[in-house]
Coordinates of C-alpha atoms and ligand atoms in Angstrom, one line a residue:
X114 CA 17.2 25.2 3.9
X115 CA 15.9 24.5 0.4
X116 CA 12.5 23.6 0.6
X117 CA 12.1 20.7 -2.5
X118 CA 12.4 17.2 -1.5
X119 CA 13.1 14.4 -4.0
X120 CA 11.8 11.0 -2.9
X121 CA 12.8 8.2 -4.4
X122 CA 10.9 4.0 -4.4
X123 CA 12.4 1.1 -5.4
X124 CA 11.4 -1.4 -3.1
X125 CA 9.5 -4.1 -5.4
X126 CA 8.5 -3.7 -8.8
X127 CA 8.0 -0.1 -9.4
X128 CA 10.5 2.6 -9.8
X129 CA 9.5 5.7 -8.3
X130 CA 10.4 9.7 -8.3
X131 CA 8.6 12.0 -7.0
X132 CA 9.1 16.4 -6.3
X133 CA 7.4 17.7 -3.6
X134 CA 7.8 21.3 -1.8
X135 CA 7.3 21.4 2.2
X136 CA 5.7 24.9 2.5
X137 CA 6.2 24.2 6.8
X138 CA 2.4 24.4 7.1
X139 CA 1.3 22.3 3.7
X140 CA 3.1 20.0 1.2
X141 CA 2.8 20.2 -2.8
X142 CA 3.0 17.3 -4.7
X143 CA 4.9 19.3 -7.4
X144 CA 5.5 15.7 -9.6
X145 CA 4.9 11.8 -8.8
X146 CA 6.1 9.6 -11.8
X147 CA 6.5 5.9 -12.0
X148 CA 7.6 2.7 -14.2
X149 CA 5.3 0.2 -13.3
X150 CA 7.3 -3.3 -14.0
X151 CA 4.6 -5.6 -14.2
X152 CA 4.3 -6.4 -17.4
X153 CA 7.8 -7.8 -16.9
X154 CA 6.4 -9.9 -14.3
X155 CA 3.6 -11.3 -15.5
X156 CA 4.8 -13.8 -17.3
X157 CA 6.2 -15.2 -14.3
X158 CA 3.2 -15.4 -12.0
X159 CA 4.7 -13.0 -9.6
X160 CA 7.8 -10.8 -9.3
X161 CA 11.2 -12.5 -10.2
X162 CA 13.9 -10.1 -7.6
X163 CA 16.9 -10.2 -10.7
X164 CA 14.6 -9.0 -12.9
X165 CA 13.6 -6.4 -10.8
X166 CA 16.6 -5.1 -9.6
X167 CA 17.4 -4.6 -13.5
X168 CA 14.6 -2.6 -14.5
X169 CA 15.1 -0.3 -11.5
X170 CA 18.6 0.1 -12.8
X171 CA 17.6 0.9 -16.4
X172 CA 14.8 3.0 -15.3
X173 CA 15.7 5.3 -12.3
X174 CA 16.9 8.1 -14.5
X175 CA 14.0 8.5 -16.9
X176 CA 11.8 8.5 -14.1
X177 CA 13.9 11.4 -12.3
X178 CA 14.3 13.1 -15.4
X179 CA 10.0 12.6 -16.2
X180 CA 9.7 13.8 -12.5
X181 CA 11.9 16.6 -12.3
X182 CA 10.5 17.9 -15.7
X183 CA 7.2 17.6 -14.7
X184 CA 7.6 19.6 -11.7
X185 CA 9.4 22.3 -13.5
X186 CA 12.8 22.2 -12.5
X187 CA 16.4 21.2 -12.7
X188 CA 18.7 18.6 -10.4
X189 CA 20.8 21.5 -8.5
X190 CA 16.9 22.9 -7.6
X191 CA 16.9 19.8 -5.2
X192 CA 17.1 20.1 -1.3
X193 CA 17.2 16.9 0.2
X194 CA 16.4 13.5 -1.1
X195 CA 14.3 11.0 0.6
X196 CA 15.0 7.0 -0.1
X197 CA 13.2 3.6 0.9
X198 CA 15.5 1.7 3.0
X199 CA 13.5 -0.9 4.0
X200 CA 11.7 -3.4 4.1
X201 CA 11.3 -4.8 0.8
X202 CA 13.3 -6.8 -1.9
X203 CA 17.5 -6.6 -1.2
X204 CA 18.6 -5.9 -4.9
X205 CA 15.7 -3.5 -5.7
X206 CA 16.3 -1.5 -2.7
X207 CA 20.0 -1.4 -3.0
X208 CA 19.5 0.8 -6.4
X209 CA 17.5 3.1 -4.6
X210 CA 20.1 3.8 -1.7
X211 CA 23.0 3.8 -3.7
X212 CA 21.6 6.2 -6.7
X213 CA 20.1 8.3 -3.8
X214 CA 22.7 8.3 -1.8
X215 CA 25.4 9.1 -5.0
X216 CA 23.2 11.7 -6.3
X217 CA 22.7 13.6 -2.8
X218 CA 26.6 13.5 -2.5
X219 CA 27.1 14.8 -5.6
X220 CA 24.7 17.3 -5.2
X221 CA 26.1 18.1 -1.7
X222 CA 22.3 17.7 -0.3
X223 CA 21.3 15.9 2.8
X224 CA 19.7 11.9 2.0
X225 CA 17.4 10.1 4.7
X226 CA 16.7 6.5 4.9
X227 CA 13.3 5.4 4.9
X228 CA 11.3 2.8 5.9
X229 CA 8.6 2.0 3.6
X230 CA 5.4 1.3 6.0
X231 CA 6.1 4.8 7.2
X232 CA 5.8 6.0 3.7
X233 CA 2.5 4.3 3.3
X234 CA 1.3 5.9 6.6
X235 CA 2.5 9.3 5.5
X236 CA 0.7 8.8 1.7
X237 CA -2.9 9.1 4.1
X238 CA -1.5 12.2 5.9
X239 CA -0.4 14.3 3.1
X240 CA -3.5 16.7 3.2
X241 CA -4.1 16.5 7.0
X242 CA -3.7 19.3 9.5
X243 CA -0.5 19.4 12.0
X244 CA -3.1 18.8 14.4
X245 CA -4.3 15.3 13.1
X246 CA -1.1 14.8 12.4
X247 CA 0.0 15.4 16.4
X248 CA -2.9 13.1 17.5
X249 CA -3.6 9.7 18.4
X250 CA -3.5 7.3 15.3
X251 CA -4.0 4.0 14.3
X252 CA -3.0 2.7 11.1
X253 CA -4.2 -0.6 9.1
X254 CA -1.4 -0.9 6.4
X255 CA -3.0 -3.4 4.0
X256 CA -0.1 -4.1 1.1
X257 CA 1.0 -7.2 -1.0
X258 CA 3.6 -7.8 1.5
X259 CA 2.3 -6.3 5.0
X260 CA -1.0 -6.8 7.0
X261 CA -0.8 -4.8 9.9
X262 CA -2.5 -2.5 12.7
X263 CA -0.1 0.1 14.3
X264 CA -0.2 2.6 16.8
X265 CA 1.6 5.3 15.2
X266 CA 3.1 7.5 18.3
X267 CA 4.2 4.5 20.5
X268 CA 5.2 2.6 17.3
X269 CA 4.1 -0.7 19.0
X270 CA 1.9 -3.0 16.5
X271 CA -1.1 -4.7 18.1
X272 CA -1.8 -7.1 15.3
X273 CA -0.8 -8.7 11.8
X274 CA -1.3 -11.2 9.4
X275 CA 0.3 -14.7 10.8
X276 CA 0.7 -15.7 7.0
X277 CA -0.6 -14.4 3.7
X278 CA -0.4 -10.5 3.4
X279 CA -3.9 -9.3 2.4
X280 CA -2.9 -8.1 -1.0
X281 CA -1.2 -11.5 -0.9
X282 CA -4.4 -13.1 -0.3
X283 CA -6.1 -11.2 -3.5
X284 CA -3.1 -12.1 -6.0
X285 CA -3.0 -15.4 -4.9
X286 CA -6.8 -16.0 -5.2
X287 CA -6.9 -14.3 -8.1
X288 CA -3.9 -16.4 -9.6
X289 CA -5.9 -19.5 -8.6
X290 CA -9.1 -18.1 -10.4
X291 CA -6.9 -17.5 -13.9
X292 CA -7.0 -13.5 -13.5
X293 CA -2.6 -13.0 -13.7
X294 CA -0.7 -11.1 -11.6
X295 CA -1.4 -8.8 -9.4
X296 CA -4.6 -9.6 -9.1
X297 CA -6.1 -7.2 -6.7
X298 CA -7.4 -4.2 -9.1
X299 CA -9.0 -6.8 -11.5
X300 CA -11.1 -8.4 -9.0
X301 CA -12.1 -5.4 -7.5
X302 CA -12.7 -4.7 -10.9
X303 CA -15.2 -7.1 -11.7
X304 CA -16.7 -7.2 -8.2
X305 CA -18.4 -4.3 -9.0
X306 CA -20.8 -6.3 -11.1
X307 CA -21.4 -9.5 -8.8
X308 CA -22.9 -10.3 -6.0
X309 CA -21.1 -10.2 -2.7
X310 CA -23.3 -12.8 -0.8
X311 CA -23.2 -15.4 -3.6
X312 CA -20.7 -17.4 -1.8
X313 CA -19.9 -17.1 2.0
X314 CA -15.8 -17.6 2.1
X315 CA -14.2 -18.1 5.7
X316 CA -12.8 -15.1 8.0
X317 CA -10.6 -16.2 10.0
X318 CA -9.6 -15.5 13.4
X319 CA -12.9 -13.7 13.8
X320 CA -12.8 -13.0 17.6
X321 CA -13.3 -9.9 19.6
X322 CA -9.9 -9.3 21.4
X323 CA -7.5 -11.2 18.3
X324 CA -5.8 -8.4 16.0
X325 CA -4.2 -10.8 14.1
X326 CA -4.9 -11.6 11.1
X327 CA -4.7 -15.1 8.8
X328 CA -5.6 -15.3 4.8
X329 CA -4.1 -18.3 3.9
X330 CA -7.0 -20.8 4.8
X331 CA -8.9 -18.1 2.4
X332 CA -6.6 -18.8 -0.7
X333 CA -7.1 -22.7 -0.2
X334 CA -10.9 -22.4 0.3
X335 CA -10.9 -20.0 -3.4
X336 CA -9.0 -23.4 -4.4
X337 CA -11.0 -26.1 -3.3
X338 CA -14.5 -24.2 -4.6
X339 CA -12.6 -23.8 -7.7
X340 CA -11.6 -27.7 -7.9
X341 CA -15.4 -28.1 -6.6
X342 CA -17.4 -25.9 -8.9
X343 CA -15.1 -26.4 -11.8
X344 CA -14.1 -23.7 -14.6
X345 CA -17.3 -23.8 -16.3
X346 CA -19.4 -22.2 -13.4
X347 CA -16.2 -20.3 -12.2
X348 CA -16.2 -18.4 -15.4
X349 CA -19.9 -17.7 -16.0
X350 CA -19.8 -16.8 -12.0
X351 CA -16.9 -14.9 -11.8
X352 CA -17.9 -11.1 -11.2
X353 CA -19.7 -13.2 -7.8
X354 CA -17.2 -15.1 -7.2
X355 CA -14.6 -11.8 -6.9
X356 CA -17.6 -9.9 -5.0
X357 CA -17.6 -12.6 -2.2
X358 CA -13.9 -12.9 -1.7
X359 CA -13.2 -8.8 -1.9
X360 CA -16.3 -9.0 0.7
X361 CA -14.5 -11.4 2.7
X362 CA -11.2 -9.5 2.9
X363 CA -12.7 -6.6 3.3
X364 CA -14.9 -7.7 6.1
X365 CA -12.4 -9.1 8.4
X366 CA -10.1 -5.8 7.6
X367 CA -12.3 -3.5 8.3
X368 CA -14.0 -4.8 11.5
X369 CA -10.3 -5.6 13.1
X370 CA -9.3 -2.1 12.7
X371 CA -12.1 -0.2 13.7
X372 CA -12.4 -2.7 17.0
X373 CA -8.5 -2.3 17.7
X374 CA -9.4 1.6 17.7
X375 CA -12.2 1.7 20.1
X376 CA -10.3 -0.7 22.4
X377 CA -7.4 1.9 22.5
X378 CA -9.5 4.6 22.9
X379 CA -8.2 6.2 19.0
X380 CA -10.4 8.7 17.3
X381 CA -8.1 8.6 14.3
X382 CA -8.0 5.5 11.9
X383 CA -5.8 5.3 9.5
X384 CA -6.2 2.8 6.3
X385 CA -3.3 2.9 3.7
X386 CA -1.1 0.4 1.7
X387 CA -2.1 -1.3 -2.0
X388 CA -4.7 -2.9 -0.7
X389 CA -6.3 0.7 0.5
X390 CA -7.1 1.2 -3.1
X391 CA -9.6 -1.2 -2.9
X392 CA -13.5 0.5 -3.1
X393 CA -15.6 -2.0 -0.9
X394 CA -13.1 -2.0 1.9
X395 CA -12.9 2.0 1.9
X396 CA -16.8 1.8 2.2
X397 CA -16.6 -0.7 5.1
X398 CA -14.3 1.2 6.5
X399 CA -16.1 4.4 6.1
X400 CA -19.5 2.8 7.2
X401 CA -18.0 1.2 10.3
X402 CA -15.6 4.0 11.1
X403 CA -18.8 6.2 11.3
X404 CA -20.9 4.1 13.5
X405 CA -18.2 4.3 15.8
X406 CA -18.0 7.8 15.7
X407 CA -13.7 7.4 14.1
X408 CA -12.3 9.6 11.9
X409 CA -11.0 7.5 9.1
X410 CA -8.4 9.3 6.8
X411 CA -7.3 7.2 3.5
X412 CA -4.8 8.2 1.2
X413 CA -6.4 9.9 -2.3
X414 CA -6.6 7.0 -5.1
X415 CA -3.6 7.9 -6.6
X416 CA -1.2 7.3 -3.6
X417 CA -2.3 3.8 -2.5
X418 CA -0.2 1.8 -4.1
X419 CA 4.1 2.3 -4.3
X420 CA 4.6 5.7 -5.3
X421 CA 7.8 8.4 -4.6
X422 CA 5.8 11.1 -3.0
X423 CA 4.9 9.0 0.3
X424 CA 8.5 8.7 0.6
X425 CA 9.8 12.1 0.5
X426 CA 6.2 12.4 2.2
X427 CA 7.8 10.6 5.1
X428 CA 10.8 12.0 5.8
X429 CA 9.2 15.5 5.8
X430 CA 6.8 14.6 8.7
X431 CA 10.1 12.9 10.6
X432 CA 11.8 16.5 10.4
X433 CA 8.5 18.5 11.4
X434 CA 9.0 15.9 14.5
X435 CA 12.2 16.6 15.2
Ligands
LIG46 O1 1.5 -1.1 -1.4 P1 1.7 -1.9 -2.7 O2 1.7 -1.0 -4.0 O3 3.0 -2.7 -2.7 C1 3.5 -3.3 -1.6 O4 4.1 -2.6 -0.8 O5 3.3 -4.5 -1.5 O6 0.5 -3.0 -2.7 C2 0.4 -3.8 -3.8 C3 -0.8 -4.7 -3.5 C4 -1.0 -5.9 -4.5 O7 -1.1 -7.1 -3.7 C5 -2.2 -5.5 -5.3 O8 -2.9 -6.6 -5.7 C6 -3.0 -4.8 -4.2 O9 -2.0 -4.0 -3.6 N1 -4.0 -3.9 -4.8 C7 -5.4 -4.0 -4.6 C8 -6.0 -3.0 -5.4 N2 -5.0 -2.3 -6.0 C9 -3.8 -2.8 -5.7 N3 -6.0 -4.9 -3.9 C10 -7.4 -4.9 -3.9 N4 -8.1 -3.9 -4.6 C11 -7.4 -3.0 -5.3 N5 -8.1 -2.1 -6.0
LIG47 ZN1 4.0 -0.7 -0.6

Protein backbone atom coordinates (compact mmCIF):
# COMPACT_ATOMS: atom_id res chain seq x y z
CA UNK A 1 0.00 0.00 0.00
CA UNK A 2 1.20 3.50 -0.78
CA UNK A 3 2.57 4.87 2.12
CA UNK A 4 1.45 8.95 1.79
CA UNK A 5 -1.58 10.02 3.55
CA UNK A 6 -3.47 13.20 2.75
CA UNK A 7 -5.53 14.64 5.60
CA UNK A 8 -7.77 16.97 5.16
CA UNK A 9 -9.72 19.80 8.25
CA UNK A 10 -12.62 21.69 7.71
CA UNK A 11 -14.41 21.49 10.79
CA UNK A 12 -14.65 25.40 11.91
CA UNK A 13 -12.94 28.18 10.50
CA UNK A 14 -9.81 26.85 9.12
CA UNK A 15 -9.17 24.93 5.99
CA UNK A 16 -6.59 22.40 6.36
CA UNK A 17 -4.27 19.97 4.12
CA UNK A 18 -1.74 18.23 5.20
CA UNK A 19 1.01 15.29 3.47
CA UNK A 20 2.36 12.94 5.76
CA UNK A 21 4.38 9.55 5.04
CA UNK A 22 3.70 6.48 7.60
CA UNK A 23 7.15 4.87 7.58
CA UNK A 24 5.27 1.75 9.94
CA UNK A 25 7.67 2.62 12.76
CA UNK A 26 7.70 6.82 12.47
CA UNK A 27 5.44 9.35 10.68
CA UNK A 28 6.86 12.48 8.56
CA UNK A 29 5.10 15.46 8.40
CA UNK A 30 6.13 15.90 4.71
CA UNK A 31 3.65 19.31 4.56
CA UNK A 32 0.91 20.98 6.97
CA UNK A 33 -0.68 24.16 5.23
CA UNK A 34 -3.68 26.20 6.38
CA UNK A 35 -6.19 29.18 5.55
CA UNK A 36 -6.87 30.65 8.72
CA UNK A 37 -10.55 32.33 8.29
CA UNK A 38 -10.52 34.57 11.02
CA UNK A 39 -10.08 37.63 9.74
CA UNK A 40 -13.44 36.96 8.07
CA UNK A 41 -14.83 36.43 11.39
CA UNK A 42 -13.83 39.01 13.27
CA UNK A 43 -15.95 41.39 12.39
CA UNK A 44 -18.59 39.38 13.65
CA UNK A 45 -17.51 38.60 17.14
CA UNK A 46 -17.28 34.90 16.51
CA UNK A 47 -17.61 32.57 13.58
CA UNK A 48 -20.75 33.12 11.31
CA UNK A 49 -21.29 28.89 9.91
CA UNK A 50 -22.45 30.46 5.95
CA UNK A 51 -19.54 32.26 5.95
CA UNK A 52 -17.48 29.57 6.81
CA UNK A 53 -18.73 26.91 4.76
CA UNK A 54 -17.83 29.41 1.78
CA UNK A 55 -14.31 30.06 2.48
CA UNK A 56 -13.77 26.28 2.89
CA UNK A 57 -15.20 26.00 -0.56
CA UNK A 58 -13.11 28.74 -2.16
CA UNK A 59 -10.07 27.62 -0.38
CA UNK A 60 -9.72 23.79 -0.19
CA UNK A 61 -7.81 23.57 -3.41
CA UNK A 62 -5.08 26.23 -2.88
CA UNK A 63 -4.46 24.72 0.27
CA UNK A 64 -4.10 21.03 -1.35
CA UNK A 65 -2.28 22.46 -4.08
CA UNK A 66 0.23 24.72 -1.23
CA UNK A 67 0.33 21.29 0.56
CA UNK A 68 1.07 18.94 -2.04
CA UNK A 69 3.70 21.33 -3.45
CA UNK A 70 5.26 21.80 -0.39
CA UNK A 71 5.74 18.21 0.25
CA UNK A 72 7.10 17.67 -3.13
CA UNK A 73 4.71 15.81 -5.05
CA UNK A 74 1.76 15.34 -7.28
CA UNK A 75 -2.15 14.20 -6.65
CA UNK A 76 -1.76 10.45 -8.19
CA UNK A 77 1.46 10.29 -5.46
CA UNK A 78 -1.46 10.05 -2.85
CA UNK A 79 -2.42 6.75 -0.91
CA UNK A 80 -5.23 7.34 1.13
CA UNK A 81 -6.97 10.39 2.40
CA UNK A 82 -7.96 11.06 5.84
CA UNK A 83 -11.13 13.53 6.54
CA UNK A 84 -12.88 15.19 9.72
CA UNK A 85 -16.21 13.78 10.09
CA UNK A 86 -17.15 15.06 13.05
CA UNK A 87 -17.96 16.82 15.42
CA UNK A 88 -17.94 20.31 14.40
CA UNK A 89 -19.94 22.87 12.25
CA UNK A 90 -22.50 20.87 9.53
CA UNK A 91 -21.79 23.03 6.33
CA UNK A 92 -17.98 23.29 7.08
CA UNK A 93 -17.64 19.77 7.52
CA UNK A 94 -19.73 18.71 4.65
CA UNK A 95 -16.93 20.33 2.16
CA UNK A 96 -14.48 18.36 3.73
CA UNK A 97 -16.29 14.91 3.27
CA UNK A 98 -17.54 15.48 -0.01
CA UNK A 99 -14.18 17.00 -1.65
CA UNK A 100 -12.38 14.04 0.21
CA UNK A 101 -14.51 11.75 -0.53
CA UNK A 102 -14.77 12.93 -4.62
CA UNK A 103 -11.15 13.23 -4.76
CA UNK A 104 -10.29 9.64 -3.22
CA UNK A 105 -12.84 8.24 -5.73
CA UNK A 106 -11.41 9.78 -8.41
CA UNK A 107 -8.17 8.90 -7.51
CA UNK A 108 -9.36 5.31 -6.83
CA UNK A 109 -7.63 5.59 -3.11
CA UNK A 110 -9.16 4.48 0.04
CA UNK A 111 -10.95 7.72 2.37
CA UNK A 112 -11.53 7.37 6.31
CA UNK A 113 -13.88 9.39 8.31
CA UNK A 114 -12.54 11.05 11.21
CA UNK A 115 -13.54 12.22 14.29
CA UNK A 116 -11.91 15.37 15.20
CA UNK A 117 -11.12 14.89 19.19
CA UNK A 118 -9.22 11.87 17.92
CA UNK A 119 -7.27 14.07 15.67
CA UNK A 120 -6.40 16.28 18.54
CA UNK A 121 -5.27 13.28 20.64
CA UNK A 122 -3.25 11.90 17.82
CA UNK A 123 -1.50 15.73 17.20
CA UNK A 124 0.32 14.88 20.95
CA UNK A 125 1.34 11.37 19.72
CA UNK A 126 2.92 12.03 16.47
CA UNK A 127 6.56 11.62 17.85
CA UNK A 128 5.78 9.00 20.58
CA UNK A 129 7.03 5.40 20.57
CA UNK A 130 4.44 2.44 19.62
CA UNK A 131 5.03 1.65 23.05
CA UNK A 132 3.48 4.96 24.61
CA UNK A 133 1.32 4.72 22.14
CA UNK A 134 0.05 0.89 23.34
CA UNK A 135 -0.18 2.20 26.98
CA UNK A 136 -2.50 3.55 29.32
CA UNK A 137 -3.56 7.23 28.47
CA UNK A 138 -5.38 9.97 29.58
CA UNK A 139 -6.21 12.81 27.59
CA UNK A 140 -7.38 16.52 28.64
CA UNK A 141 -8.62 17.88 25.18
CA UNK A 142 -8.88 21.64 25.98
CA UNK A 143 -10.41 23.41 22.50
CA UNK A 144 -12.85 26.33 21.76
CA UNK A 145 -15.55 23.83 21.55
CA UNK A 146 -14.61 20.72 23.91
CA UNK A 147 -13.42 20.50 27.59
CA UNK A 148 -12.87 17.05 28.30
CA UNK A 149 -10.82 14.18 30.18
CA UNK A 150 -10.69 10.82 28.30
CA UNK A 151 -9.45 7.51 28.82
CA UNK A 152 -8.16 6.79 25.60
CA UNK A 153 -8.21 2.75 25.34
CA UNK A 154 -11.67 2.25 26.98
CA UNK A 155 -12.93 5.40 25.21
CA UNK A 156 -15.13 6.25 28.26
CA UNK A 157 -14.81 10.09 29.40
CA UNK A 158 -14.67 10.74 33.06
CA UNK A 159 -15.30 14.38 33.02
CA UNK A 160 -16.17 17.69 30.94
CA UNK A 161 -17.17 21.06 30.97
CA UNK A 162 -21.15 21.35 31.93
CA UNK A 163 -21.08 24.70 29.94
CA UNK A 164 -18.48 27.04 28.45
CA UNK A 165 -15.61 25.06 26.55
CA UNK A 166 -12.32 26.38 28.10
CA UNK A 167 -11.15 28.07 24.91
CA UNK A 168 -14.79 29.28 25.15
CA UNK A 169 -14.15 30.71 28.40
CA UNK A 170 -10.90 32.73 27.03
CA UNK A 171 -12.73 34.14 23.79
CA UNK A 172 -15.60 35.02 25.69
CA UNK A 173 -13.60 36.82 28.48
CA UNK A 174 -11.50 38.22 26.31
CA UNK A 175 -14.52 39.53 24.14
CA UNK A 176 -15.79 41.04 27.34
CA UNK A 177 -12.33 42.76 28.01
CA UNK A 178 -12.43 44.44 24.26
CA UNK A 179 -9.42 42.07 22.95
CA UNK A 180 -11.72 40.54 19.50
CA UNK A 181 -12.02 37.22 18.52
CA UNK A 182 -10.47 34.52 19.42
CA UNK A 183 -9.13 35.71 22.13
CA UNK A 184 -7.10 33.07 23.65
CA UNK A 185 -3.40 33.71 21.99
CA UNK A 186 -3.74 37.57 22.85
CA UNK A 187 -4.29 37.09 26.45
CA UNK A 188 -1.84 34.64 26.77
CA UNK A 189 -0.08 37.09 25.02
CA UNK A 190 -0.09 39.81 27.26
CA UNK A 191 -0.20 37.61 30.40
CA UNK A 192 3.23 37.19 30.03
CA UNK A 193 3.79 40.72 31.41
CA UNK A 194 1.23 40.82 34.37
CA UNK A 195 0.74 39.54 37.36
CA UNK A 196 -1.04 36.31 37.94
CA UNK A 197 -2.16 36.96 41.63
CA UNK A 198 -3.49 40.50 40.97
CA UNK A 199 -6.96 39.39 41.02
CA UNK A 200 -8.22 35.97 42.52
CA UNK A 201 -11.13 34.85 39.74
CA UNK A 202 -13.42 31.76 40.86
CA UNK A 203 -12.62 27.90 39.97
CA UNK A 204 -15.35 26.26 39.96
CA UNK A 205 -16.27 22.93 40.91
CA UNK A 206 -13.07 22.67 42.78
CA UNK A 207 -13.53 19.31 44.64
CA UNK A 208 -11.40 16.25 44.86
CA UNK A 209 -13.50 13.37 43.19
CA UNK A 210 -15.67 16.06 40.42
CA UNK A 211 -14.05 15.82 36.78
CA UNK A 212 -16.25 18.07 35.56
CA UNK A 213 -15.70 21.14 34.61
CA UNK A 214 -17.79 24.65 34.57
CA UNK A 215 -16.34 28.23 33.05
CA UNK A 216 -19.33 30.09 32.63
CA UNK A 217 -19.60 31.59 36.26
CA UNK A 218 -15.78 32.67 35.21
CA UNK A 219 -16.89 34.69 32.06
CA UNK A 220 -19.71 36.55 34.25
CA UNK A 221 -17.26 37.28 37.16
CA UNK A 222 -14.46 38.82 34.10
CA UNK A 223 -17.92 40.88 33.52
CA UNK A 224 -18.98 42.04 36.59
CA UNK A 225 -15.07 43.19 37.62
CA UNK A 226 -15.13 44.79 34.32
CA UNK A 227 -18.63 46.70 35.09
CA UNK A 228 -16.87 47.15 38.73
CA UNK A 229 -13.48 48.42 38.01
CA UNK A 230 -14.50 50.23 34.90
CA UNK A 231 -12.40 50.60 31.50
CA UNK A 232 -10.03 52.98 32.90
CA UNK A 233 -8.31 50.62 35.41
CA UNK A 234 -9.24 47.60 33.01
CA UNK A 235 -6.92 49.05 30.41
CA UNK A 236 -4.00 50.36 32.48
CA UNK A 237 -4.37 46.71 34.30
CA UNK A 238 -4.84 44.64 31.63
CA UNK A 239 -1.48 42.45 31.12
CA UNK A 240 -2.85 41.51 35.19
CA UNK A 241 -5.97 41.21 34.47
CA UNK A 242 -5.24 38.40 31.46
CA UNK A 243 -2.44 36.88 33.95
CA UNK A 244 -5.15 36.13 36.62
CA UNK A 245 -7.84 34.66 34.36
CA UNK A 246 -5.12 32.42 32.14
CA UNK A 247 -4.03 31.51 35.93
CA UNK A 248 -7.46 30.59 36.72
CA UNK A 249 -8.09 28.35 33.67
CA UNK A 250 -5.11 26.97 33.84
CA UNK A 251 -5.29 26.08 37.45
CA UNK A 252 -8.46 24.23 37.54
CA UNK A 253 -7.31 22.39 34.09
CA UNK A 254 -4.35 21.30 35.13
CA UNK A 255 -5.11 20.02 38.74
CA UNK A 256 -8.35 18.03 37.30
CA UNK A 257 -6.25 16.20 34.94
CA UNK A 258 -3.44 15.27 36.74
CA UNK A 259 -5.94 14.11 39.90
CA UNK A 260 -8.20 12.12 37.27
CA UNK A 261 -4.77 10.32 36.29
CA UNK A 262 -3.61 9.33 39.71
CA UNK A 263 -7.11 8.13 40.62
CA UNK A 264 -6.99 5.79 37.54
CA UNK A 265 -3.85 4.70 38.18
CA UNK A 266 -2.38 6.50 34.40
CA UNK A 267 1.24 7.19 34.06
CA UNK A 268 0.52 8.81 30.73
CA UNK A 269 -1.20 12.30 30.52
CA UNK A 270 -2.09 13.56 27.61
CA UNK A 271 -2.90 17.63 27.12
CA UNK A 272 -3.97 18.60 23.56
CA UNK A 273 -6.64 20.74 21.77
CA UNK A 274 -6.33 24.87 21.07
CA UNK A 275 -6.25 25.58 24.37
CA UNK A 276 -2.95 23.27 24.75
CA UNK A 277 -1.12 26.04 23.07
CA UNK A 278 -1.42 28.01 25.90
CA UNK A 279 2.23 28.47 27.94
CA UNK A 280 1.14 28.73 31.68
CA UNK A 281 -1.11 25.74 31.48
CA UNK A 282 1.77 23.59 29.79
CA UNK A 283 3.90 24.66 32.80
CA UNK A 284 1.23 23.69 35.27
CA UNK A 285 0.88 20.81 33.73
CA UNK A 286 4.42 20.07 33.51
CA UNK A 287 5.05 21.08 37.18
CA UNK A 288 2.10 19.03 38.53
CA UNK A 289 2.56 16.20 36.16
CA UNK A 290 6.08 15.86 37.72
CA UNK A 291 5.24 15.94 41.28
CA UNK A 292 3.12 13.21 40.53
CA UNK A 293 5.69 11.29 38.94
CA UNK A 294 3.13 11.39 35.13
CA UNK A 295 4.44 11.44 31.96
CA UNK A 296 2.85 14.35 30.26
CA UNK A 297 3.12 14.41 26.40
CA UNK A 298 1.76 17.77 24.62
CA UNK A 299 1.60 18.24 21.04
CA UNK A 300 4.70 20.53 19.56
CA UNK A 301 3.46 24.35 19.25
CA UNK A 302 2.59 24.11 15.90
CA UNK A 303 -0.07 21.37 16.12
CA UNK A 304 -2.34 22.66 18.91
CA UNK A 305 -4.68 24.29 17.26
CA UNK A 306 -6.86 22.84 13.91
CA UNK A 307 -4.41 21.63 11.59
CA UNK A 308 -4.52 18.67 8.60
CA UNK A 309 -1.73 16.59 9.83
CA UNK A 310 -3.54 15.39 13.22
CA UNK A 311 -6.08 14.22 10.93
CA UNK A 312 -4.33 12.05 8.59
CA UNK A 313 -2.33 11.66 12.02
CA UNK A 314 -5.36 9.86 13.26
CA UNK A 315 -6.35 7.57 10.92
CA UNK A 316 -2.82 6.26 10.65
CA UNK A 317 -2.70 5.22 14.37
CA UNK A 318 -6.53 3.60 13.79
CA UNK A 319 -4.83 1.27 11.05
CA UNK A 320 -1.53 0.46 13.19
CA UNK A 321 -4.61 -0.76 15.59
CA UNK A 322 -6.25 -2.63 13.43
O1 LIG B 1 -8.60 23.23 18.70
P1 LIG B 1 -8.91 24.58 18.16
O2 LIG B 1 -7.97 25.14 17.14
O3 LIG B 1 -10.32 24.61 17.51
C1 LIG B 1 -11.40 23.89 18.02
O4 LIG B 1 -11.44 22.66 17.79
O5 LIG B 1 -12.19 24.54 18.75
O6 LIG B 1 -9.01 25.55 19.42
C2 LIG B 1 -9.29 26.91 19.28
C3 LIG B 1 -9.32 27.53 20.67
C4 LIG B 1 -9.82 28.97 20.68
O7 LIG B 1 -10.79 29.08 21.71
C5 LIG B 1 -8.58 29.79 21.00
O8 LIG B 1 -8.84 30.98 21.70
C6 LIG B 1 -7.79 28.80 21.84
O9 LIG B 1 -7.98 27.56 21.21
N1 LIG B 1 -6.35 29.13 21.89
C7 LIG B 1 -5.70 29.49 23.02
C8 LIG B 1 -4.36 29.75 22.66
N2 LIG B 1 -4.23 29.54 21.31
C9 LIG B 1 -5.46 29.16 20.86
N3 LIG B 1 -6.14 29.61 24.28
C10 LIG B 1 -5.25 30.01 25.23
N4 LIG B 1 -3.96 30.28 24.95
C11 LIG B 1 -3.46 30.17 23.69
N5 LIG B 1 -2.18 30.44 23.45
ZN1 LIG C 1 -10.00 21.54 17.28
Amino acid sequence: MNNIWLGIETSCDDTACAVLRNNGDSIDILSNCLYSQIDEHKAWGGVVPELASRAHLEKIVPVLQQALDNAKIGIKDIGQIAYTQSPGLMGSLLVGINFARGLAKDLGVKSYGVNHLDGHISSALLNSQLSTLNSQLLALIVSGGHTELVLIKEKITIGKTRDDAAGEAFDKSGKILGLGYPAGAAISKLAKNGDKNFHEFPRALNEANSFDFSFSGLKTAVLRYVQTKGEDFVKEHIADICASLQEAIADILSLKAVNAAKKHGIENLILCGGVSANYRLRELMAQRAEKSGLNLICPPAELCTDNGAMIAAAAIFTSFSK
